[in-house]
Amino acid sequence: MTRRLLRGRTLSFLRFPETIDDLAACRYEEDGGLLIEDGRIVASGSFAEVKAKAGEGVKVVDHRPNLILPGFIDCHVHMPQMQVIASYGAELLDWLNTYTFPEETKFRDAQHGRRIARLFLDEMVRQGTTTVAAYCSVHKASAEAFFAESHARNMLNVAGKVMMDRNAPDGVLDTPQSGYDDTKALIAEWHGKGRQHYAVTPRFAITSSPEQMEMAQALMREHPDLHMQTHLSENHAEIAFTQQLYPWSKDYTDVYERYGLLGPKSLFGHCIHLSEREADALSASGSVAVFCPTSNLFLGSGLFDYQRFRQRDQALRIAAATDVGGGTSYSMLRTMDEGYKVIALNGEKLNPLASFWQITLGNAEALSLSDRIGTLEPGTDADITVLASSATPGMRLRMETVGTLAEELFLLQTLGDDRSVAEVYVAGEPSKSAIGV
Ligand code: GUN
Ligand code: ZN
């Protein structure tokens, strides 16, 4: 049995922090302890208390003065786009055609998929992200590579091969039947194996024919407990093209609605240009809108209206994500820094406690996985990120004037990146130091 007692400033969340001084939403211990046994958190609280429970002989890992948080969660990211990130000069549809689809064609080669899956999960761990909802390429082998790598590391991840059967080059197309068959086989092999979760992944309405959308619907009927992930209302040209392809639809959301794809385990990337009707339909079904700030700025897509969605009568469930390679950083700290600016451009603020809630418990709730991840509660999985607030000379200097936890978190969000991630535990095992970077 592997046992470890982590010591440091433990911080987790109980609910959305409404204001910058809403400390009742947080569980914070200045000298905290976290006892880990066989991949699970078995006790948390003050160090003295947890140490007394742990008894003699337990290995203590002293992370003071660092913060110990639940591992970060990225609710929308594209594994095959590590060599797409930082591609110049295009909006969504041109960006897909010019850079993304050609790059994803390379994943025909299973060897390439295995290499990138390994580097991708290394990068996630380096950045403090312990769970992703990932898109693989259309090729079954890319999802196999992802899950094999994820399973070998004992990570809890959600992923699926994209289904796409039109409006893209042949090298990245499946057919309604092969998309269905490959997805079925992947579900059978990977869903529920260790910590792996399968997500049915029709890429978006433009690249799926009505026949393929019916197949996606059939898959969700046959496996109602699965996640579903896709893109929605990211860009004006995308919305207009979708309307042309599905002329009977009331709006973009209606396309997914007609094929039964809305629901509490459905993740819709972007949701920037939604009408009130669309927002109502998403909220009534419990669907999740995924905020991808760096991507939305980089591709010039628009400003996600986080506070409007939260505060409307029928609140929307919201997740946050990098959307690499449309996104420009693998870091959830960098992502929330840009998120703060997007929200500011909408005339609102997101307080730093809420930011850190979002990338931990908030995203876990958005994935319906908060019974396992996103918290430091006993009984949950020991996916943990350790943050150093003085990781750079500039941060150290600014820390001299920081007086509250909220100020410190805002500094971490504004100036922090992978350098602030001192260690990451995946299912209780030190994993960032194990990569050796
Ligand atoms: N819409 C369909 N595919 C994609 C993708 O790969 N990235 C982004 N940002 N939007 C998409
Ligand atoms: Zn995306």
CSV table of C-alpha atoms and ligand atoms in Angstrom, one decimal:
chain,number,residue,atom,x,y,z
A,1,MET,CA,0.0,0.0,0.0
A,2,THR,CA,1.4,3.4,-1.0
A,3,ARG,CA,0.8,6.1,1.7
A,4,ARG,CA,1.9,9.7,1.7
A,5,LEU,CA,1.1,12.7,3.8
A,6,LEU,CA,1.3,16.0,2.0
A,7,ARG,CA,1.9,19.1,4.0
A,8,GLY,CA,1.2,22.6,2.7
A,9,ARG,CA,-1.4,25.3,2.4
A,10,THR,CA,-4.4,23.2,1.2
A,11,LEU,CA,-7.1,24.9,-0.7
A,12,SER,CA,-10.3,23.5,-2.3
A,13,PHE,CA,-13.8,24.8,-2.9
A,14,LEU,CA,-17.3,23.9,-1.7
A,15,ARG,CA,-19.3,26.0,-4.1
A,16,PHE,CA,-19.0,29.0,-6.5
A,17,PRO,CA,-17.4,31.9,-4.6
A,18,GLU,CA,-19.8,34.8,-5.2
A,19,THR,CA,-17.3,37.6,-4.2
A,20,ILE,CA,-13.6,38.1,-3.7
A,21,ASP,CA,-14.1,37.7,0.0
A,22,ASP,CA,-16.5,34.8,0.0
A,23,LEU,CA,-14.1,32.6,2.0
A,24,ALA,CA,-17.0,30.5,3.2
A,25,ALA,CA,-17.0,28.9,-0.3
A,26,CYS,CA,-13.4,27.7,0.3
A,27,ARG,CA,-11.8,25.2,2.5
A,28,TYR,CA,-8.3,26.6,3.3
A,29,GLU,CA,-5.8,25.4,5.8
A,30,GLU,CA,-2.7,27.5,6.4
A,31,ASP,CA,-0.8,24.4,7.7
A,32,GLY,CA,-2.8,21.6,6.0
A,33,GLY,CA,-2.4,17.9,5.6
A,34,LEU,CA,-3.6,15.5,3.0
A,35,LEU,CA,-3.3,11.8,3.6
A,36,ILE,CA,-3.1,9.7,0.4
A,37,GLU,CA,-3.5,6.0,0.3
A,38,ASP,CA,-3.5,3.9,-2.9
A,39,GLY,CA,-4.5,6.8,-5.1
A,40,ARG,CA,-7.2,8.2,-2.9
A,41,ILE,CA,-7.4,11.0,-0.4
A,42,VAL,CA,-8.3,9.4,2.9
A,43,ALA,CA,-8.0,12.4,5.2
A,44,SER,CA,-7.7,16.1,5.0
A,45,GLY,CA,-7.6,19.0,7.4
A,46,SER,CA,-5.0,20.6,9.6
A,47,PHE,CA,-1.6,18.9,9.4
A,48,ALA,CA,-1.6,18.1,13.1
A,49,GLU,CA,-5.0,16.5,12.8
A,50,VAL,CA,-4.2,14.4,9.8
A,51,LYS,CA,-0.8,13.5,11.1
A,52,ALA,CA,-2.4,12.1,14.2
A,53,LYS,CA,-4.8,10.0,12.1
A,54,ALA,CA,-2.0,8.8,9.9
A,55,GLY,CA,0.0,7.4,12.8
A,56,GLU,CA,3.8,6.8,12.9
A,57,GLY,CA,5.9,6.0,10.0
A,58,VAL,CA,4.0,7.7,7.3
A,59,LYS,CA,6.1,9.4,4.6
A,60,VAL,CA,5.6,13.2,4.9
A,61,VAL,CA,6.1,15.3,1.8
A,62,ASP,CA,6.6,18.9,2.9
A,63,HIS,CA,5.3,21.3,0.2
A,64,ARG,CA,5.3,24.4,2.5
A,65,PRO,CA,4.9,27.3,1.6
A,66,ASN,CA,3.2,26.1,-1.5
A,67,LEU,CA,-0.5,25.8,-2.1
A,68,ILE,CA,-2.0,22.3,-2.5
A,69,LEU,CA,-5.1,22.3,-4.8
A,70,PRO,CA,-7.2,19.7,-6.6
A,71,GLY,CA,-5.6,19.1,-10.1
A,72,PHE,CA,-6.8,21.4,-12.8
A,73,ILE,CA,-9.4,20.2,-15.3
A,74,ASP,CA,-9.4,21.2,-19.0
A,75,CYS,CA,-12.9,20.6,-20.4
A,76,HIS,CA,-12.1,21.0,-24.2
A,77,VAL,CA,-8.8,20.4,-25.8
A,78,HIS,CA,-7.6,18.8,-29.1
A,79,MET,CA,-4.8,16.2,-28.6
A,80,PRO,CA,-3.9,16.2,-32.4
A,81,GLN,CA,-3.3,19.9,-32.5
A,82,MET,CA,0.0,20.2,-30.7
A,83,GLN,CA,1.6,21.1,-34.0
A,84,VAL,CA,-1.3,23.4,-35.0
A,85,ILE,CA,-1.0,25.7,-31.9
A,86,ALA,CA,0.5,29.1,-33.0
A,87,SER,CA,-0.6,29.0,-36.6
A,88,TYR,CA,-0.8,32.5,-38.1
A,89,GLY,CA,-3.5,34.6,-39.6
A,90,ALA,CA,-6.9,32.8,-40.0
A,91,GLU,CA,-10.4,32.7,-38.6
A,92,LEU,CA,-12.1,29.4,-37.7
A,93,LEU,CA,-13.1,27.9,-41.1
A,94,ASP,CA,-9.9,28.9,-42.9
A,95,TRP,CA,-7.8,27.9,-39.9
A,96,LEU,CA,-9.5,24.4,-39.9
A,97,ASN,CA,-8.9,24.0,-43.7
A,98,THR,CA,-5.4,25.5,-43.8
A,99,TYR,CA,-3.8,24.1,-40.7
A,100,THR,CA,-5.9,21.8,-38.7
A,101,PHE,CA,-7.3,19.2,-41.1
A,102,PRO,CA,-4.0,18.7,-42.8
A,103,GLU,CA,-2.3,18.2,-39.5
A,104,GLU,CA,-4.9,15.8,-38.2
A,105,THR,CA,-4.4,13.8,-41.4
A,106,LYS,CA,-1.0,12.7,-40.0
A,107,PHE,CA,-2.8,10.7,-37.3
A,108,ARG,CA,-3.6,8.0,-40.0
A,109,ASP,CA,-0.2,6.8,-38.8
A,110,ALA,CA,-0.7,5.1,-35.5
A,111,GLN,CA,2.9,5.7,-34.5
A,112,HIS,CA,2.5,9.4,-34.8
A,113,GLY,CA,-0.6,9.2,-32.7
A,114,ARG,CA,1.3,7.3,-29.9
A,115,ARG,CA,4.1,9.9,-29.9
A,116,ILE,CA,1.7,12.9,-29.7
A,117,ALA,CA,-0.5,11.3,-27.1
A,118,ARG,CA,2.5,10.7,-24.9
A,119,LEU,CA,3.8,14.3,-25.4
A,120,PHE,CA,0.3,15.7,-24.9
A,121,LEU,CA,-0.3,14.1,-21.5
A,122,ASP,CA,3.3,15.0,-20.5
A,123,GLU,CA,2.4,18.6,-21.3
A,124,MET,CA,-0.9,18.5,-19.4
A,125,VAL,CA,0.8,17.2,-16.3
A,126,ARG,CA,3.6,19.8,-16.6
A,127,GLN,CA,0.9,22.5,-16.5
A,128,GLY,CA,-0.9,21.1,-13.5
A,129,THR,CA,-3.8,19.6,-15.5
A,130,THR,CA,-4.8,16.2,-14.3
A,131,THR,CA,-8.0,15.7,-16.3
A,132,VAL,CA,-9.0,16.7,-19.8
A,133,ALA,CA,-12.0,16.3,-22.1
A,134,ALA,CA,-10.1,15.6,-25.3
A,135,TYR,CA,-10.8,15.4,-28.9
A,136,CYS,CA,-8.7,12.8,-30.8
A,137,SER,CA,-8.5,12.8,-34.6
A,138,VAL,CA,-11.1,10.9,-36.8
A,139,HIS,CA,-8.8,7.9,-36.8
A,140,LYS,CA,-9.6,5.2,-34.3
A,141,ALA,CA,-5.9,4.6,-33.7
A,142,SER,CA,-5.5,8.1,-32.3
A,143,ALA,CA,-8.1,7.5,-29.6
A,144,GLU,CA,-6.5,4.1,-28.9
A,145,ALA,CA,-3.2,5.9,-28.4
A,146,PHE,CA,-4.7,8.5,-26.2
A,147,PHE,CA,-6.5,6.0,-23.9
A,148,ALA,CA,-3.6,3.6,-23.7
A,149,GLU,CA,-1.3,6.5,-22.6
A,150,SER,CA,-3.9,7.8,-20.2
A,151,HIS,CA,-4.6,4.4,-18.7
A,152,ALA,CA,-0.8,3.7,-18.3
A,153,ARG,CA,-0.5,6.9,-16.3
A,154,ASN,CA,-3.7,6.1,-14.3
A,155,MET,CA,-5.2,9.5,-15.3
A,156,LEU,CA,-8.9,10.2,-15.3
A,157,ASN,CA,-9.6,11.5,-18.8
A,158,VAL,CA,-12.6,11.9,-21.0
A,159,ALA,CA,-11.9,11.5,-24.8
A,160,GLY,CA,-13.3,10.4,-28.1
A,161,LYS,CA,-12.4,10.0,-31.7
A,162,VAL,CA,-14.1,12.8,-33.7
A,163,MET,CA,-16.8,11.7,-36.1
A,164,MET,CA,-16.7,13.7,-39.3
A,165,ASP,CA,-17.9,12.6,-42.7
A,166,ARG,CA,-18.0,15.7,-44.9
A,167,ASN,CA,-16.6,19.2,-45.7
A,168,ALA,CA,-13.0,18.1,-45.0
A,169,PRO,CA,-10.2,16.3,-46.8
A,170,ASP,CA,-10.5,12.6,-47.4
A,171,GLY,CA,-7.7,11.8,-45.0
A,172,VAL,CA,-9.8,13.0,-42.0
A,173,LEU,CA,-13.2,11.6,-43.0
A,174,ASP,CA,-15.0,8.6,-41.8
A,175,THR,CA,-18.5,7.5,-42.9
A,176,PRO,CA,-21.7,7.3,-40.8
A,177,GLN,CA,-21.2,3.5,-40.5
A,178,SER,CA,-17.5,3.5,-39.8
A,179,GLY,CA,-17.8,6.4,-37.4
A,180,TYR,CA,-20.4,4.4,-35.5
A,181,ASP,CA,-18.5,1.1,-35.6
A,182,ASP,CA,-15.2,2.6,-34.5
A,183,THR,CA,-16.9,4.5,-31.7
A,184,LYS,CA,-18.7,1.4,-30.5
A,185,ALA,CA,-15.4,-0.6,-30.5
A,186,LEU,CA,-13.6,2.2,-28.6
A,187,ILE,CA,-16.4,2.4,-26.0
A,188,ALA,CA,-16.3,-1.4,-25.6
A,189,GLU,CA,-12.5,-1.3,-25.2
A,190,TRP,CA,-12.0,1.8,-23.1
A,191,HIS,CA,-15.0,3.2,-21.4
A,192,GLY,CA,-14.8,2.3,-17.7
A,193,LYS,CA,-11.4,0.7,-18.1
A,194,GLY,CA,-9.5,2.1,-15.0
A,195,ARG,CA,-10.3,5.8,-15.0
A,196,GLN,CA,-11.1,6.2,-18.7
A,197,HIS,CA,-14.3,7.8,-19.9
A,198,TYR,CA,-15.5,7.8,-23.5
A,199,ALA,CA,-17.1,10.9,-25.1
A,200,VAL,CA,-19.2,10.6,-28.3
A,201,THR,CA,-17.6,13.3,-30.4
A,202,PRO,CA,-19.3,14.5,-33.6
A,203,ARG,CA,-16.8,17.3,-34.4
A,204,PHE,CA,-19.5,19.9,-35.3
A,205,ALA,CA,-22.6,20.1,-37.5
A,206,ILE,CA,-20.6,21.3,-40.6
A,207,THR,CA,-18.5,18.1,-40.8
A,208,SER,CA,-21.3,15.7,-39.9
A,209,SER,CA,-24.0,14.8,-42.4
A,210,PRO,CA,-27.6,14.2,-41.2
A,211,GLU,CA,-26.9,10.5,-41.4
A,212,GLN,CA,-23.9,10.8,-39.1
A,213,MET,CA,-25.8,13.0,-36.7
A,214,GLU,CA,-28.4,10.1,-36.5
A,215,MET,CA,-25.5,7.7,-35.7
A,216,ALA,CA,-24.4,10.0,-32.9
A,217,GLN,CA,-27.9,10.0,-31.6
A,218,ALA,CA,-28.0,6.2,-31.8
A,219,LEU,CA,-24.8,6.0,-29.9
A,220,MET,CA,-26.1,8.3,-27.1
A,221,ARG,CA,-29.3,6.3,-26.9
A,222,GLU,CA,-27.4,3.1,-26.6
A,223,HIS,CA,-25.0,4.6,-24.0
A,224,PRO,CA,-26.9,7.3,-22.2
A,225,ASP,CA,-24.2,7.6,-19.4
A,226,LEU,CA,-21.5,8.8,-21.8
A,227,HIS,CA,-20.3,12.3,-22.4
A,228,MET,CA,-21.0,14.0,-25.7
A,229,GLN,CA,-18.8,16.8,-26.9
A,230,THR,CA,-19.0,19.1,-29.9
A,231,HIS,CA,-18.6,22.7,-31.0
A,232,LEU,CA,-21.4,25.3,-31.1
A,233,SER,CA,-21.7,28.9,-32.2
A,234,GLU,CA,-18.1,29.9,-32.3
A,235,ASN,CA,-17.9,32.1,-35.4
A,236,HIS,CA,-20.4,33.9,-37.7
A,237,ALA,CA,-19.3,32.2,-40.9
A,238,GLU,CA,-19.6,28.8,-39.1
A,239,ILE,CA,-23.2,29.7,-38.0
A,240,ALA,CA,-24.2,30.8,-41.5
A,241,PHE,CA,-22.8,27.6,-43.1
A,242,THR,CA,-24.6,25.4,-40.6
A,243,GLN,CA,-27.9,27.2,-41.3
A,244,GLN,CA,-27.3,26.4,-45.0
A,245,LEU,CA,-26.5,22.8,-44.3
A,246,TYR,CA,-29.5,22.3,-42.0
A,247,PRO,CA,-32.1,24.7,-43.6
A,248,TRP,CA,-34.9,23.3,-41.4
A,249,SER,CA,-33.2,24.3,-38.2
A,250,LYS,CA,-34.4,27.2,-36.0
A,251,ASP,CA,-30.8,28.0,-35.1
A,252,TYR,CA,-27.5,26.2,-34.6
A,253,THR,CA,-28.4,24.7,-31.2
A,254,ASP,CA,-31.6,23.3,-32.8
A,255,VAL,CA,-29.5,21.0,-35.0
A,256,TYR,CA,-28.0,19.3,-32.0
A,257,GLU,CA,-31.4,19.3,-30.2
A,258,ARG,CA,-33.2,17.6,-33.1
A,259,TYR,CA,-30.6,14.8,-32.9
A,260,GLY,CA,-31.1,14.4,-29.2
A,261,LEU,CA,-27.6,15.6,-28.3
A,262,LEU,CA,-28.4,18.0,-25.6
A,263,GLY,CA,-28.2,16.9,-22.0
A,264,PRO,CA,-26.3,17.0,-18.7
A,265,LYS,CA,-23.3,15.2,-20.0
A,266,SER,CA,-23.1,17.3,-23.2
A,267,LEU,CA,-20.2,19.7,-23.6
A,268,PHE,CA,-20.6,22.5,-26.2
A,269,GLY,CA,-17.4,24.3,-27.0
A,270,HIS,CA,-17.5,28.1,-27.4
A,271,CYS,CA,-21.3,29.1,-27.3
A,272,ILE,CA,-20.3,32.7,-28.1
A,273,HIS,CA,-23.2,33.9,-30.3
A,274,LEU,CA,-26.1,32.2,-28.7
A,275,SER,CA,-29.6,33.7,-28.8
A,276,GLU,CA,-31.8,33.6,-25.7
A,277,ARG,CA,-33.7,30.7,-27.2
A,278,GLU,CA,-30.5,28.7,-27.6
A,279,ALA,CA,-29.3,29.6,-24.1
A,280,ASP,CA,-32.7,28.5,-22.7
A,281,ALA,CA,-32.5,25.2,-24.6
A,282,LEU,CA,-29.0,24.5,-23.3
A,283,SER,CA,-29.9,25.4,-19.7
A,284,ALA,CA,-33.2,23.5,-19.8
A,285,SER,CA,-31.4,20.3,-20.8
A,286,GLY,CA,-28.6,20.8,-18.3
A,287,SER,CA,-26.0,21.1,-21.1
A,288,VAL,CA,-22.7,22.7,-20.5
A,289,ALA,CA,-21.3,25.7,-22.4
A,290,VAL,CA,-17.5,25.6,-22.5
A,291,PHE,CA,-15.6,28.9,-22.2
A,292,CYS,CA,-12.3,28.8,-24.3
A,293,PRO,CA,-10.9,32.3,-23.9
A,294,THR,CA,-7.5,32.1,-25.5
A,295,SER,CA,-9.0,30.4,-28.5
A,296,ASN,CA,-11.8,32.8,-28.9
A,297,LEU,CA,-9.4,35.8,-28.8
A,298,PHE,CA,-6.8,34.1,-31.0
A,299,LEU,CA,-9.2,33.1,-33.8
A,300,GLY,CA,-11.1,36.4,-33.4
A,301,SER,CA,-14.3,34.5,-32.6
A,302,GLY,CA,-15.9,36.7,-30.0
A,303,LEU,CA,-16.4,37.2,-26.3
A,304,PHE,CA,-18.1,34.5,-24.2
A,305,ASP,CA,-20.6,36.1,-21.9
A,306,TYR,CA,-19.7,34.3,-18.7
A,307,GLN,CA,-21.6,36.5,-16.3
A,308,ARG,CA,-24.7,36.8,-18.5
A,309,PHE,CA,-24.9,33.0,-18.7
A,310,ARG,CA,-24.4,32.6,-14.9
A,311,GLN,CA,-26.8,35.3,-13.9
A,312,ARG,CA,-29.7,34.7,-16.3
A,313,ASP,CA,-33.0,33.3,-14.9
A,314,GLN,CA,-32.2,29.9,-16.3
A,315,ALA,CA,-28.5,29.8,-15.5
A,316,LEU,CA,-26.2,27.9,-17.8
A,317,ARG,CA,-23.7,25.3,-16.6
A,318,ILE,CA,-20.3,26.6,-17.6
A,319,ALA,CA,-16.9,24.9,-18.0
A,320,ALA,CA,-13.5,26.4,-18.9
A,321,ALA,CA,-11.0,25.1,-21.3
A,322,THR,CA,-7.8,25.8,-23.3
A,323,ASP,CA,-9.1,24.5,-26.7
A,324,VAL,CA,-5.5,24.0,-27.9
A,325,GLY,CA,-4.6,24.3,-30.8
A,326,GLY,CA,-7.1,27.1,-31.4
A,327,GLY,CA,-6.2,28.1,-27.9
A,328,THR,CA,-2.7,29.5,-27.3
A,329,SER,CA,-1.7,28.0,-24.0
A,330,TYR,CA,-1.8,24.6,-22.3
A,331,SER,CA,-2.0,26.3,-18.9
A,332,MET,CA,-5.3,26.7,-17.1
A,333,LEU,CA,-3.7,29.6,-15.2
A,334,ARG,CA,-3.0,31.4,-18.5
A,335,THR,CA,-6.5,30.4,-19.7
A,336,MET,CA,-8.2,32.1,-16.7
A,337,ASP,CA,-6.0,35.2,-17.1
A,338,GLU,CA,-7.3,35.6,-20.6
A,339,GLY,CA,-10.8,34.6,-19.4
A,340,TYR,CA,-10.7,37.5,-16.9
A,341,LYS,CA,-9.9,39.9,-19.7
A,342,VAL,CA,-12.7,38.5,-21.9
A,343,ILE,CA,-15.2,39.0,-19.0
A,344,ALA,CA,-13.8,42.5,-18.4
A,345,LEU,CA,-14.5,43.4,-22.1
A,346,ASN,CA,-18.1,42.4,-21.4
A,347,GLY,CA,-18.1,44.9,-18.5
A,348,GLU,CA,-17.9,42.3,-15.7
A,349,LYS,CA,-15.4,40.8,-13.4
A,350,LEU,CA,-14.6,37.2,-12.4
A,351,ASN,CA,-13.1,37.1,-8.9
A,352,PRO,CA,-10.0,35.0,-8.3
A,353,LEU,CA,-11.7,32.6,-5.9
A,354,ALA,CA,-14.3,31.9,-8.6
A,355,SER,CA,-11.5,31.4,-11.2
A,356,PHE,CA,-9.9,28.7,-9.2
A,357,TRP,CA,-13.2,27.2,-8.3
A,358,GLN,CA,-13.9,27.0,-12.1
A,359,ILE,CA,-10.8,25.1,-13.0
A,360,THR,CA,-11.2,22.7,-10.2
A,361,LEU,CA,-14.6,21.9,-8.7
A,362,GLY,CA,-16.5,23.9,-11.3
A,363,ASN,CA,-15.1,21.9,-14.2
A,364,ALA,CA,-15.5,18.7,-12.2
A,365,GLU,CA,-19.2,19.5,-11.8
A,366,ALA,CA,-19.5,20.4,-15.4
A,367,LEU,CA,-18.2,16.9,-16.2
A,368,SER,CA,-20.5,15.4,-13.6
A,369,LEU,CA,-17.4,14.0,-12.0
A,370,SER,CA,-17.1,15.9,-8.7
A,371,ASP,CA,-17.6,12.7,-6.7
A,372,ARG,CA,-14.1,11.8,-8.0
A,373,ILE,CA,-12.1,14.9,-8.9
A,374,GLY,CA,-11.9,18.6,-8.4
A,375,THR,CA,-11.9,18.5,-4.6
A,376,LEU,CA,-9.7,17.4,-1.7
A,377,GLU,CA,-12.5,15.6,0.1
A,378,PRO,CA,-11.7,12.2,1.6
A,379,GLY,CA,-12.8,9.4,-0.6
A,380,THR,CA,-12.0,11.2,-3.9
A,381,ASP,CA,-9.1,10.5,-6.2
A,382,ALA,CA,-5.7,12.1,-5.3
A,383,ASP,CA,-5.2,14.2,-8.4
A,384,ILE,CA,-3.4,17.2,-6.9
A,385,THR,CA,-1.5,20.3,-8.1
A,386,VAL,CA,1.0,22.1,-6.0
A,387,LEU,CA,1.5,25.8,-6.8
A,388,ALA,CA,4.4,28.1,-6.0
A,389,SER,CA,3.4,31.7,-5.9
A,390,SER,CA,7.0,33.0,-6.0
A,391,ALA,CA,8.1,30.9,-9.0
A,392,THR,CA,9.7,33.8,-10.9
A,393,PRO,CA,11.6,36.9,-9.7
A,394,GLY,CA,8.7,39.1,-10.8
A,395,MET,CA,6.2,37.0,-8.9
A,396,ARG,CA,8.4,36.9,-5.8
A,397,LEU,CA,8.6,40.7,-5.8
A,398,ARG,CA,4.9,41.1,-6.3
A,399,MET,CA,4.3,38.6,-3.5
A,400,GLU,CA,5.9,41.0,-1.1
A,401,THR,CA,2.8,43.2,-1.3
A,402,VAL,CA,0.2,40.5,-1.4
A,403,GLY,CA,-1.9,40.4,1.8
A,404,THR,CA,-4.8,37.9,1.2
A,405,LEU,CA,-5.3,34.5,-0.3
A,406,ALA,CA,-7.5,36.0,-3.0
A,407,GLU,CA,-4.7,38.5,-4.0
A,408,GLU,CA,-2.3,35.6,-4.1
A,409,LEU,CA,-4.6,33.6,-6.4
A,410,PHE,CA,-5.0,36.5,-8.7
A,411,LEU,CA,-1.2,36.9,-8.9
A,412,LEU,CA,-0.9,33.2,-9.7
A,413,GLN,CA,-3.6,33.6,-12.4
A,414,THR,CA,-2.1,36.8,-13.9
A,415,LEU,CA,1.6,35.9,-13.8
A,416,GLY,CA,1.7,32.2,-13.3
A,417,ASP,CA,2.2,29.4,-15.8
A,418,ASP,CA,3.9,26.0,-15.8
A,419,ARG,CA,6.8,27.5,-13.8
A,420,SER,CA,4.4,27.9,-10.9
A,421,VAL,CA,3.4,24.2,-10.9
A,422,ALA,CA,5.8,22.8,-8.4
A,423,GLU,CA,4.5,19.2,-8.4
A,424,VAL,CA,1.5,17.3,-9.7
A,425,TYR,CA,0.1,14.1,-8.3
A,426,VAL,CA,-1.9,11.7,-10.5
A,427,ALA,CA,-3.8,9.2,-8.5
A,428,GLY,CA,-1.5,9.9,-5.6
A,429,GLU,CA,1.8,9.5,-7.5
A,430,PRO,CA,4.2,12.4,-8.1
A,431,SER,CA,4.0,12.8,-11.8
A,432,LYS,CA,5.5,16.2,-12.9
A,433,SER,CA,8.8,15.4,-11.2
A,434,ALA,CA,8.7,12.0,-12.8
A,435,ILE,CA,8.6,13.5,-16.3
A,436,GLY,CA,11.9,15.1,-15.5
A,437,VAL,CA,11.2,18.5,-17.1
B,1,GUN,N1,-14.8,23.6,-34.7
B,1,GUN,C1,-14.7,22.4,-35.3
B,1,GUN,N2,-13.5,21.9,-35.1
B,1,GUN,C2,-12.8,22.8,-34.4
B,1,GUN,C3,-11.5,22.8,-33.8
B,1,GUN,O1,-10.7,21.9,-34.0
B,1,GUN,N3,-11.2,23.9,-33.1
B,1,GUN,C4,-12.0,24.9,-32.9
B,1,GUN,N4,-11.7,25.9,-32.1
B,1,GUN,N5,-13.3,24.9,-33.4
B,1,GUN,C5,-13.7,23.9,-34.1
B,2,ZN,ZN,-12.3,22.8,-30.1
